[in-house]
GROMACS .gro file of N, CA and C in nm:
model
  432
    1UNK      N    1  -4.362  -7.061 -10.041
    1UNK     CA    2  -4.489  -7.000 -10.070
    1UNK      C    3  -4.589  -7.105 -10.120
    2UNK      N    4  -4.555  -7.195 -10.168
    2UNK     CA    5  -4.642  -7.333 -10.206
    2UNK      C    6  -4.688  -7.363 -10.153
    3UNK      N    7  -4.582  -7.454 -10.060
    3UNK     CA    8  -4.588  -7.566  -9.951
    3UNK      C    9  -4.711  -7.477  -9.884
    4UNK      N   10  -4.675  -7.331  -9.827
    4UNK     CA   11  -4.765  -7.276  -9.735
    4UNK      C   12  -4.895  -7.226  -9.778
    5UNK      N   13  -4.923  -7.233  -9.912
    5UNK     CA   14  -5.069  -7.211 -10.003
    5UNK      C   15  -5.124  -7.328  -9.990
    6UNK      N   16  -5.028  -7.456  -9.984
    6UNK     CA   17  -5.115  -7.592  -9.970
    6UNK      C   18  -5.177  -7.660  -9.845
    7UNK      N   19  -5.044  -7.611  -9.767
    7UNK     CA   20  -5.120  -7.678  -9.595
    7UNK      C   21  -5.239  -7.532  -9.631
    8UNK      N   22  -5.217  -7.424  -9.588
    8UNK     CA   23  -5.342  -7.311  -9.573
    8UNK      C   24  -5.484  -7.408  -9.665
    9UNK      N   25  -5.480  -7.432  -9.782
    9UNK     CA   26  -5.596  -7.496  -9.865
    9UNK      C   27  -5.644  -7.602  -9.783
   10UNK      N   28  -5.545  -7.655  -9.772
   10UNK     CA   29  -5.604  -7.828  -9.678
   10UNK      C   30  -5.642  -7.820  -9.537
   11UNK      N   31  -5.615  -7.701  -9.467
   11UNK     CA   32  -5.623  -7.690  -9.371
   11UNK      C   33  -5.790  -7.597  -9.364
   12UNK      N   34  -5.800  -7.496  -9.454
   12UNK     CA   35  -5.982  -7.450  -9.464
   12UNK      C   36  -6.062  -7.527  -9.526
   13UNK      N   37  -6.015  -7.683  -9.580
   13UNK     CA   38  -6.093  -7.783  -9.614
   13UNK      C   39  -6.150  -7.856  -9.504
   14UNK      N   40  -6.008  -7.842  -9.395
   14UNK     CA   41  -6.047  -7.929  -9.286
   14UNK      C   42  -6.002  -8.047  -9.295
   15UNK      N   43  -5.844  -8.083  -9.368
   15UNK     CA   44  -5.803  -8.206  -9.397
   15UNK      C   45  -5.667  -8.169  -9.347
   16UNK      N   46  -5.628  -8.274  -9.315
   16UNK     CA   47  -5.470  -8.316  -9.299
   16UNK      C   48  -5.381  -8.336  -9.414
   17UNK      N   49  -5.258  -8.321  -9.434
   17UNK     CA   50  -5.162  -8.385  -9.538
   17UNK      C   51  -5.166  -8.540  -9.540
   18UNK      N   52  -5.211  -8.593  -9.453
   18UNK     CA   53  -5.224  -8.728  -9.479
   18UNK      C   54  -5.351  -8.779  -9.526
   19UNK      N   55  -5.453  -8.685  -9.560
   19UNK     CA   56  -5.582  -8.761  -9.621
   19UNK      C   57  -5.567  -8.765  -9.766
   20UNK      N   58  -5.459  -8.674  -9.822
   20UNK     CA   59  -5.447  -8.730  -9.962
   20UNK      C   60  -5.322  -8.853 -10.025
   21UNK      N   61  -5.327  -8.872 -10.128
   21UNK     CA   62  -5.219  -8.978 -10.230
   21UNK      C   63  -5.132  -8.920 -10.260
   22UNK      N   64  -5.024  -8.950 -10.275
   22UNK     CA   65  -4.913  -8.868 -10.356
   22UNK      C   66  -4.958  -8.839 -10.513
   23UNK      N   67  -5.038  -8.882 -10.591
   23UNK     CA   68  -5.097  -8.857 -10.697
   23UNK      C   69  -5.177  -8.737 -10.634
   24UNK      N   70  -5.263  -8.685 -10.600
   24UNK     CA   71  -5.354  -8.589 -10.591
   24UNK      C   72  -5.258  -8.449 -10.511
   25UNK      N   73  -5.204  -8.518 -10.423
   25UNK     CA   74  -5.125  -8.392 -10.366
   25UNK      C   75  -5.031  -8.315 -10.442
   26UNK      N   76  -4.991  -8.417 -10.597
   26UNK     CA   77  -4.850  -8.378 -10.700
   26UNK      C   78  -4.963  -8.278 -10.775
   27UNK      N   79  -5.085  -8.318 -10.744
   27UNK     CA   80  -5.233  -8.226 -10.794
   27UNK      C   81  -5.224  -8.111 -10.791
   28UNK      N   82  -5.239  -8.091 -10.662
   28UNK     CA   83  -5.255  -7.975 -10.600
   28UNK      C   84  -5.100  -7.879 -10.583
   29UNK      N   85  -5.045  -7.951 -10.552
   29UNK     CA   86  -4.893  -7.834 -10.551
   29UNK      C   87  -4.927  -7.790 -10.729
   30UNK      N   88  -4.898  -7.852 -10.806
   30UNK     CA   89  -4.876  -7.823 -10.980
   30UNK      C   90  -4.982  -7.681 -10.968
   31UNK      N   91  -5.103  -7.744 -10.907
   31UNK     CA   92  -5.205  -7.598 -10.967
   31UNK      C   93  -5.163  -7.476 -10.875
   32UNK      N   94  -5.166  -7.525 -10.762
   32UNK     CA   95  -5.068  -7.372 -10.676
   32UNK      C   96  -4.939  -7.331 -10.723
   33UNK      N   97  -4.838  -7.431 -10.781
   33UNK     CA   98  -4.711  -7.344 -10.836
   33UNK      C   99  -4.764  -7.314 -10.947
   34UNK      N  100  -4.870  -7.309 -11.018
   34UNK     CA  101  -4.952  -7.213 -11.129
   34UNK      C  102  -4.982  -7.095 -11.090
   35UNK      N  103  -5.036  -7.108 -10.988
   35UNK     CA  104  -5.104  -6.988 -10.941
   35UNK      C  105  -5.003  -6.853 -10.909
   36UNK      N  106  -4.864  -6.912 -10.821
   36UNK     CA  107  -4.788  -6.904 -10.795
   36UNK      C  108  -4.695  -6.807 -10.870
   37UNK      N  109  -4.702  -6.910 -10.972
   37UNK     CA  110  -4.562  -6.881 -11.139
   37UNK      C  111  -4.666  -6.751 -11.173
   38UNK      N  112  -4.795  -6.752 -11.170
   38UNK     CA  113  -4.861  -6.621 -11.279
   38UNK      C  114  -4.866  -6.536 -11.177
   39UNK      N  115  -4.848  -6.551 -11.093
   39UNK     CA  116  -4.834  -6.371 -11.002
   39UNK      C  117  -4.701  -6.310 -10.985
   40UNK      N  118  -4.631  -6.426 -10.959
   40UNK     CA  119  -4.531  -6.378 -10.866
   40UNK      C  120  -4.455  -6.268 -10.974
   41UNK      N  121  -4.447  -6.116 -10.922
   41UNK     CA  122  -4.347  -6.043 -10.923
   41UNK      C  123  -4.398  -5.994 -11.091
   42UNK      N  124  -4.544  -6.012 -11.103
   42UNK     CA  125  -4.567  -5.955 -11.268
   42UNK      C  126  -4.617  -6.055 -11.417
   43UNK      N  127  -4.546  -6.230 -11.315
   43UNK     CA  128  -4.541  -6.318 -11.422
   43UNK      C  129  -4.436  -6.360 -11.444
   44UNK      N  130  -4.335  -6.299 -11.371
   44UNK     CA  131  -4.173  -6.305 -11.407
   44UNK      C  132  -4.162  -6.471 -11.443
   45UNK      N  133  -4.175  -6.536 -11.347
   45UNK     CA  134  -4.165  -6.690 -11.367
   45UNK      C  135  -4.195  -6.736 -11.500
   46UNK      N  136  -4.292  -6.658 -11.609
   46UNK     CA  137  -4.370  -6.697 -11.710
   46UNK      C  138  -4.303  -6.631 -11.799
   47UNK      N  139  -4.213  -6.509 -11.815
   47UNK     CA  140  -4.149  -6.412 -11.870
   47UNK      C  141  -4.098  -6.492 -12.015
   48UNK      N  142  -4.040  -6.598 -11.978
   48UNK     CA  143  -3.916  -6.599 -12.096
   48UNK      C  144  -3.929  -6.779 -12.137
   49UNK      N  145  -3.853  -6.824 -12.205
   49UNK     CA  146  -3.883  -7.004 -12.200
   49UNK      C  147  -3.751  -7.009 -12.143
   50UNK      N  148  -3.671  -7.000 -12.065
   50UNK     CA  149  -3.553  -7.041 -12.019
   50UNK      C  150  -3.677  -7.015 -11.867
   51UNK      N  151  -3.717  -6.896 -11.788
   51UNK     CA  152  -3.811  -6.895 -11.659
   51UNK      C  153  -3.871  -7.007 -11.699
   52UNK      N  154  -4.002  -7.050 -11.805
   52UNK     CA  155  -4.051  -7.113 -11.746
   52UNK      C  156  -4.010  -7.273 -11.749
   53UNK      N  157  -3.920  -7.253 -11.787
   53UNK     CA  158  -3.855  -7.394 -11.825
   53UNK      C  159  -3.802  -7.448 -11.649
   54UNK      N  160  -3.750  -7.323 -11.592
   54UNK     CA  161  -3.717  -7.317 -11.465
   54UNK      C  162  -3.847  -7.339 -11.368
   55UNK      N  163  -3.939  -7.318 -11.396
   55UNK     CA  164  -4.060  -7.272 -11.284
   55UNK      C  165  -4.129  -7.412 -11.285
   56UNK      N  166  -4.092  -7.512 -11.433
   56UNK     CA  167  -4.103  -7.678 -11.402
   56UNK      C  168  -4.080  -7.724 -11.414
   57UNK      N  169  -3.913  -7.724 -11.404
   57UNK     CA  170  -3.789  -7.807 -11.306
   57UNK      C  171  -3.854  -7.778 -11.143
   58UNK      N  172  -3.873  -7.677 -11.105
   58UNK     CA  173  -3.936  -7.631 -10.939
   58UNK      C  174  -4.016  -7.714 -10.916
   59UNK      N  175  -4.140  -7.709 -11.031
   59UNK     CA  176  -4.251  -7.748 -10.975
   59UNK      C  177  -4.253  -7.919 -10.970
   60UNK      N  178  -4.167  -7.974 -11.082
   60UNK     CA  179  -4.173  -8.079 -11.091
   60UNK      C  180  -4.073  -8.139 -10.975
   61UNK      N  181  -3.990  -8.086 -10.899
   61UNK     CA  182  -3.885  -8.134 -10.781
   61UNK      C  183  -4.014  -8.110 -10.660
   62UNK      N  184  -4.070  -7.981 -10.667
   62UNK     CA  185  -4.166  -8.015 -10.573
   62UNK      C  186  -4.295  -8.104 -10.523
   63UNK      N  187  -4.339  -8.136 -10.621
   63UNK     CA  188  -4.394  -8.237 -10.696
   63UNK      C  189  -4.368  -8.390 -10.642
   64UNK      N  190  -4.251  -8.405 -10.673
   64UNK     CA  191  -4.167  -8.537 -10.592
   64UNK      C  192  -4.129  -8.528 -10.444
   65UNK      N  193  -4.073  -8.403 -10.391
   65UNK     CA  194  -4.098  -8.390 -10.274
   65UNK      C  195  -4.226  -8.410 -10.192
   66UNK      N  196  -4.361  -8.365 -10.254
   66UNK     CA  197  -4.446  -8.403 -10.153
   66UNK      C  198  -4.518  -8.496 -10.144
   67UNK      N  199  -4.468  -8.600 -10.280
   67UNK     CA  200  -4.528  -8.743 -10.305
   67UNK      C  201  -4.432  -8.815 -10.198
   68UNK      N  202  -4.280  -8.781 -10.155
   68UNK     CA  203  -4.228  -8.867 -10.071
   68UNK      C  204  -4.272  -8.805  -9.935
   69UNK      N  205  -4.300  -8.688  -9.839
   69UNK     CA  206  -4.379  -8.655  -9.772
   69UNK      C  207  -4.528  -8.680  -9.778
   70UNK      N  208  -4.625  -8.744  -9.869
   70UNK     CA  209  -4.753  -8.753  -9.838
   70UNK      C  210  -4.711  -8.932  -9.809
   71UNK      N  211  -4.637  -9.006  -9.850
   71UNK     CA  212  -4.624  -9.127  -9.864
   71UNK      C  213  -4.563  -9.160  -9.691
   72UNK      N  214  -4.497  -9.114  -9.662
   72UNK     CA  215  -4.380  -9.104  -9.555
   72UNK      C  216  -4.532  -9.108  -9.425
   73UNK      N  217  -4.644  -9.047  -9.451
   73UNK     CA  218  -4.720  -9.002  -9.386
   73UNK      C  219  -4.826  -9.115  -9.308
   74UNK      N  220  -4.814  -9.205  -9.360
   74UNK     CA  221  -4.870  -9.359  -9.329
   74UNK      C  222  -4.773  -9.407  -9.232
   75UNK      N  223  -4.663  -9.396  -9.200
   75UNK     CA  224  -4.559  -9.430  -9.057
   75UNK      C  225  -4.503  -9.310  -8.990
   76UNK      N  226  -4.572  -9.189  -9.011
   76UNK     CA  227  -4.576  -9.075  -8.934
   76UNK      C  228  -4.649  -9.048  -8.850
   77UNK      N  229  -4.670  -9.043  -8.704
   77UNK     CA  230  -4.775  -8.998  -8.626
   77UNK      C  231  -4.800  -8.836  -8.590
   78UNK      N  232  -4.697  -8.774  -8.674
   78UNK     CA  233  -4.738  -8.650  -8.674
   78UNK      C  234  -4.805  -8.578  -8.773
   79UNK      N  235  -4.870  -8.451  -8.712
   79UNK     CA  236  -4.921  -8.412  -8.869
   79UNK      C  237  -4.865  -8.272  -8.877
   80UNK      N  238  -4.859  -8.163  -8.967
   80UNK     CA  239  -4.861  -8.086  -8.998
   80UNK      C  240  -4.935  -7.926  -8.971
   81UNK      N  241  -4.857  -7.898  -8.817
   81UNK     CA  242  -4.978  -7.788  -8.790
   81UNK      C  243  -4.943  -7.631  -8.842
   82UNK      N  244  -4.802  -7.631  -8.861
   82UNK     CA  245  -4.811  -7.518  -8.911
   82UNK      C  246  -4.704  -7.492  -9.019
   83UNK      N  247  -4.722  -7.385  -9.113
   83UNK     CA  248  -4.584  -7.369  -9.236
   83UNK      C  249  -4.562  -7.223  -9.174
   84UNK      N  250  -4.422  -7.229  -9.234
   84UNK     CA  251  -4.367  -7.070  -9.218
   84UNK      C  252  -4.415  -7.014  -9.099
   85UNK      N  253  -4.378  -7.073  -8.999
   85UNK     CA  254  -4.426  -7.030  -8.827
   85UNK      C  255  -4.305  -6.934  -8.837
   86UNK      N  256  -4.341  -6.816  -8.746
   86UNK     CA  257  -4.262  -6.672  -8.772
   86UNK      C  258  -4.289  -6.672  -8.589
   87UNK      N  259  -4.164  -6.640  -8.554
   87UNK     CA  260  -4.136  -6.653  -8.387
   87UNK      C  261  -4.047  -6.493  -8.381
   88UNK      N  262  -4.073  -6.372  -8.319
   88UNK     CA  263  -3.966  -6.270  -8.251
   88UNK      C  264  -3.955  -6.189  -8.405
   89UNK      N  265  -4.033  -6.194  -8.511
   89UNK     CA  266  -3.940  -6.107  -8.602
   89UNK      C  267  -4.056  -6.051  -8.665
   90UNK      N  268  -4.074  -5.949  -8.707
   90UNK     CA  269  -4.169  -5.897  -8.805
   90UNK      C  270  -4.316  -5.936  -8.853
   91UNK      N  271  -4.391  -5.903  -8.817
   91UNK     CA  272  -4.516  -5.973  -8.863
   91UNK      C  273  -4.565  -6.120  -8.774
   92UNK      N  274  -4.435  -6.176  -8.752
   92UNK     CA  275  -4.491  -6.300  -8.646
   92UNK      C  276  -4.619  -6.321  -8.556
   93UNK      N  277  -4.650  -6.435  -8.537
   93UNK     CA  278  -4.768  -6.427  -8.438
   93UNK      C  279  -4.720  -6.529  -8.341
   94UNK      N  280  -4.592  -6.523  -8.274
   94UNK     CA  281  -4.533  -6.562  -8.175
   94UNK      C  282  -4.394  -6.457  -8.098
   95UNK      N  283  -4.376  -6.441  -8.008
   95UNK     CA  284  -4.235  -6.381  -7.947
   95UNK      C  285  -4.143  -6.499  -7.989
   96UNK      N  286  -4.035  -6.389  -7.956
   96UNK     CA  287  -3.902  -6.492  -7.941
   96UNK      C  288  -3.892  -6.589  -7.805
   97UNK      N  289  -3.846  -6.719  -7.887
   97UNK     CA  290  -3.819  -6.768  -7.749
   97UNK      C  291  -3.692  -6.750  -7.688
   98UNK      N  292  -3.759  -6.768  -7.578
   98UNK     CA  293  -3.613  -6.684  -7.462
   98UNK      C  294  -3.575  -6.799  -7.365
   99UNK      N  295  -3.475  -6.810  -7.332
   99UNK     CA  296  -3.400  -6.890  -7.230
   99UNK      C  297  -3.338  -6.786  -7.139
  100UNK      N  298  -3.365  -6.823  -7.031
  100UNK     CA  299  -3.253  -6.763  -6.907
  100UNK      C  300  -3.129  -6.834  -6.918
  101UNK      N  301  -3.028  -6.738  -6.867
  101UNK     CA  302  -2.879  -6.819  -6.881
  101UNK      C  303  -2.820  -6.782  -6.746
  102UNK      N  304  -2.934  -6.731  -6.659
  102UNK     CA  305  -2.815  -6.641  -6.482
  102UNK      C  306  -2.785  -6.542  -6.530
  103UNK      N  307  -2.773  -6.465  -6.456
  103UNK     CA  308  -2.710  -6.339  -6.423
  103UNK      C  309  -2.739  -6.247  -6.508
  104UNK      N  310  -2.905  -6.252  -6.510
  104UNK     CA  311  -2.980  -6.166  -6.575
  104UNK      C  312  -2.945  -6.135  -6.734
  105UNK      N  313  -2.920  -6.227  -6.775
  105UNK     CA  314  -2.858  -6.285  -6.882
  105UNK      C  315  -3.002  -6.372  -6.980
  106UNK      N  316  -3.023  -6.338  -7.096
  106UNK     CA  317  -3.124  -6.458  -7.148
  106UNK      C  318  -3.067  -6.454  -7.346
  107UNK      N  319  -3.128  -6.573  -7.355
  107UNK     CA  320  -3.096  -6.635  -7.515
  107UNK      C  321  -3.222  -6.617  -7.574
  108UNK      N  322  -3.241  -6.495  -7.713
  108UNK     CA  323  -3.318  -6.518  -7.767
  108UNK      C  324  -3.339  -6.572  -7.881
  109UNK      N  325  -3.420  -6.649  -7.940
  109UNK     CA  326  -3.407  -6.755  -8.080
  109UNK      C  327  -3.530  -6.686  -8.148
  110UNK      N  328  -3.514  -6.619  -8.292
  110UNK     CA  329  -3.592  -6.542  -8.385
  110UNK      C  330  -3.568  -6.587  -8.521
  111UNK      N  331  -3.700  -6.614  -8.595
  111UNK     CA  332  -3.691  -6.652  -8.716
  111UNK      C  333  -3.825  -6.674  -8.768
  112UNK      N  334  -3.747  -6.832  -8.835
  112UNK     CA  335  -3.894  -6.845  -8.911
  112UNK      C  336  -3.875  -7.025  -8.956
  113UNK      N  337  -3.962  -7.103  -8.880
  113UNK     CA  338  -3.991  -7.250  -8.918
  113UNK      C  339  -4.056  -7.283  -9.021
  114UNK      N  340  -3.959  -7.399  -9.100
  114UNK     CA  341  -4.060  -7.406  -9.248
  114UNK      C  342  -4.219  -7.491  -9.173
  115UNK      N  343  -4.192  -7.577  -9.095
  115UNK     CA  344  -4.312  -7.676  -9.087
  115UNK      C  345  -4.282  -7.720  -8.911
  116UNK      N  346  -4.406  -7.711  -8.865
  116UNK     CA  347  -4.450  -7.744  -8.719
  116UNK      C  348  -4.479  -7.886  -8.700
  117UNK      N  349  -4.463  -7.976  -8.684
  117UNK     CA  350  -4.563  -8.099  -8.679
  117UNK      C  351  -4.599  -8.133  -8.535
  118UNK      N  352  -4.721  -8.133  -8.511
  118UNK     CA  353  -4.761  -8.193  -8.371
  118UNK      C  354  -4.830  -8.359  -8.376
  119UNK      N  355  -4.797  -8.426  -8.280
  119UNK     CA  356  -4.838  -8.598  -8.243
  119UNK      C  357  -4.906  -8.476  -8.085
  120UNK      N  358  -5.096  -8.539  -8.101
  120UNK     CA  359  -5.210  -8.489  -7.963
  120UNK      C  360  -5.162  -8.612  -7.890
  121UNK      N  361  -5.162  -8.593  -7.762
  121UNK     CA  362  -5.160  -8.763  -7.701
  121UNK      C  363  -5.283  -8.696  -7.590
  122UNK      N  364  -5.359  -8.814  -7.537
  122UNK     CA  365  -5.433  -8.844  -7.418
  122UNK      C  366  -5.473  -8.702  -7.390
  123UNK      N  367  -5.349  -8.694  -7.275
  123UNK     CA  368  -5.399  -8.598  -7.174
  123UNK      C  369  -5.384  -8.443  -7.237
  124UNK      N  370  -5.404  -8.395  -7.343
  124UNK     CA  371  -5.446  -8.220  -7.418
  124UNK      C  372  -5.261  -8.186  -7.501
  125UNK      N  373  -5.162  -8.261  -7.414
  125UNK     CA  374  -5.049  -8.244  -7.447
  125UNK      C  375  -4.992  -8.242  -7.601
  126UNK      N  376  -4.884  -8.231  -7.649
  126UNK     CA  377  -4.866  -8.268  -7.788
  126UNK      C  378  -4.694  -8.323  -7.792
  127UNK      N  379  -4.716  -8.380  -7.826
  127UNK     CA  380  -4.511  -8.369  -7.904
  127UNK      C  381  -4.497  -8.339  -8.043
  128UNK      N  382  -4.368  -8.215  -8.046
  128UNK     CA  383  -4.322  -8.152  -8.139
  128UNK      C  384  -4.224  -8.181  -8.231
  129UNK      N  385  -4.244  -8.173  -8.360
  129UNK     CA  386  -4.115  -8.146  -8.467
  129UNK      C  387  -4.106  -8.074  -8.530
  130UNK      N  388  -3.959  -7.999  -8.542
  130UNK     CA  389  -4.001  -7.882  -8.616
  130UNK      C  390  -3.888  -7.908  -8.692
  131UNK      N  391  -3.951  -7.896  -8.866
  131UNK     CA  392  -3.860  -7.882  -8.991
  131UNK      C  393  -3.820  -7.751  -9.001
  132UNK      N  394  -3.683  -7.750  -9.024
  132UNK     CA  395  -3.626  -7.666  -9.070
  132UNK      C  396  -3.528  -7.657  -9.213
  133UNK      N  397  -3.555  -7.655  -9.336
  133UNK     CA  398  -3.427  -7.646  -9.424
  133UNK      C  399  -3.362  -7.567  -9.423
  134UNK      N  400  -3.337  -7.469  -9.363
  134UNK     CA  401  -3.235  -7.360  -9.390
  134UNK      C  402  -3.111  -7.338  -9.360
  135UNK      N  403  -3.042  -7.277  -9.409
  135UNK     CA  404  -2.894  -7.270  -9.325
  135UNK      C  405  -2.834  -7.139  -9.303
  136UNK      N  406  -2.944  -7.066  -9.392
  136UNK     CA  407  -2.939  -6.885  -9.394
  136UNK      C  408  -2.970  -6.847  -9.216
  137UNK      N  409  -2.951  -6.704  -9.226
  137UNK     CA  410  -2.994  -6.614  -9.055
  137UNK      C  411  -2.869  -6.580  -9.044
  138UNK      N  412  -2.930  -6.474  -8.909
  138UNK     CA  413  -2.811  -6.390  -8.872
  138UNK      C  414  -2.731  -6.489  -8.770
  139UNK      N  415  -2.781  -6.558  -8.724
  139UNK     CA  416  -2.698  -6.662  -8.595
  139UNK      C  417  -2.732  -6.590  -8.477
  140UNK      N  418  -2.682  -6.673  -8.352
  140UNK     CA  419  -2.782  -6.594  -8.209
  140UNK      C  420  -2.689  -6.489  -8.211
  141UNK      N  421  -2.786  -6.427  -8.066
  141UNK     CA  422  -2.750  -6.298  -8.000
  141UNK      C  423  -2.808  -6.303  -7.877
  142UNK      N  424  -2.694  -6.237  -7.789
  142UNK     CA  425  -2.751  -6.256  -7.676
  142UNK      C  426  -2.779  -6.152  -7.603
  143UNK      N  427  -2.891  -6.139  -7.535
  143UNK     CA  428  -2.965  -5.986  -7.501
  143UNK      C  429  -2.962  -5.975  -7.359
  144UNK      N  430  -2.871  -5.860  -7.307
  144UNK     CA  431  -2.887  -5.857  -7.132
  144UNK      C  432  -2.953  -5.786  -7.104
   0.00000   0.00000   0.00000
């Protein structure tokens, strides 16, 4: 929910993850996992000093995570086009992708990508990476 409050911010600024420092970006996550910690679920995050003691251990691991991702970003030619891309499931603004397998047979893949990264080249094309941390899901299924 961060990560995806921060690309969304930088992205109606009209900036990339790579136009900031790892100092300013440790900026901006801290004030969104603020924003974050005081809503979520009532305040819960803010509830108790053991929560918030927890909510910056989070913020502070996240924090370091995107100082080594904004840094990483100077020998990266990709950037960051989308968080929490939702493909085939609920609310998504993509289908599942489908593979044919013969015999009227196809593979569908449904979920949810933490981070998209596209490299534009020349001719309108792009090349893709797509982050995933997870290890949760139901696993495939195959639909005849």
């Amino acid at each position: 929910m961060v990560l995806a409050r921060f690309h969304e911010q930088l992205r109606g600024e009209g900036r990339q993850w790579r136009d900031l420092n790892p100092v300013s970006a440790g900026e901006l996550i801290g004030r969104i996992a603020a924003e974050v910690a005081e809503d979520f679920q009532g305040g819960l995050m803010n509830a108790s000093a053991e929560s918030r003691f927890r909510t910056v251990a989070l913020t502070q691991g996240l924090q370091r995570f995107m100082a080594v991702q904004i840094g990483w970003m100077a020998r990266y030619r990709f950037d960051p086009a989308e968080v929490e891309l939702g493909f085939g499931v609920d609310g998504a603004s993509l289908p599942a992708w489908e593979i044919g397998l013969g015999g009227g047979r196809r593979l569908a893949f449904r979920g949810r990508s933490d981070r998209v990264d596209l490299f534009r080249v020349e001719d309108g094309r792009a090349r893709v990476v797509v982050c995933d941390d997870r290890a949760g899901g139901t696993g495939l299924r195959l639909w005849s």
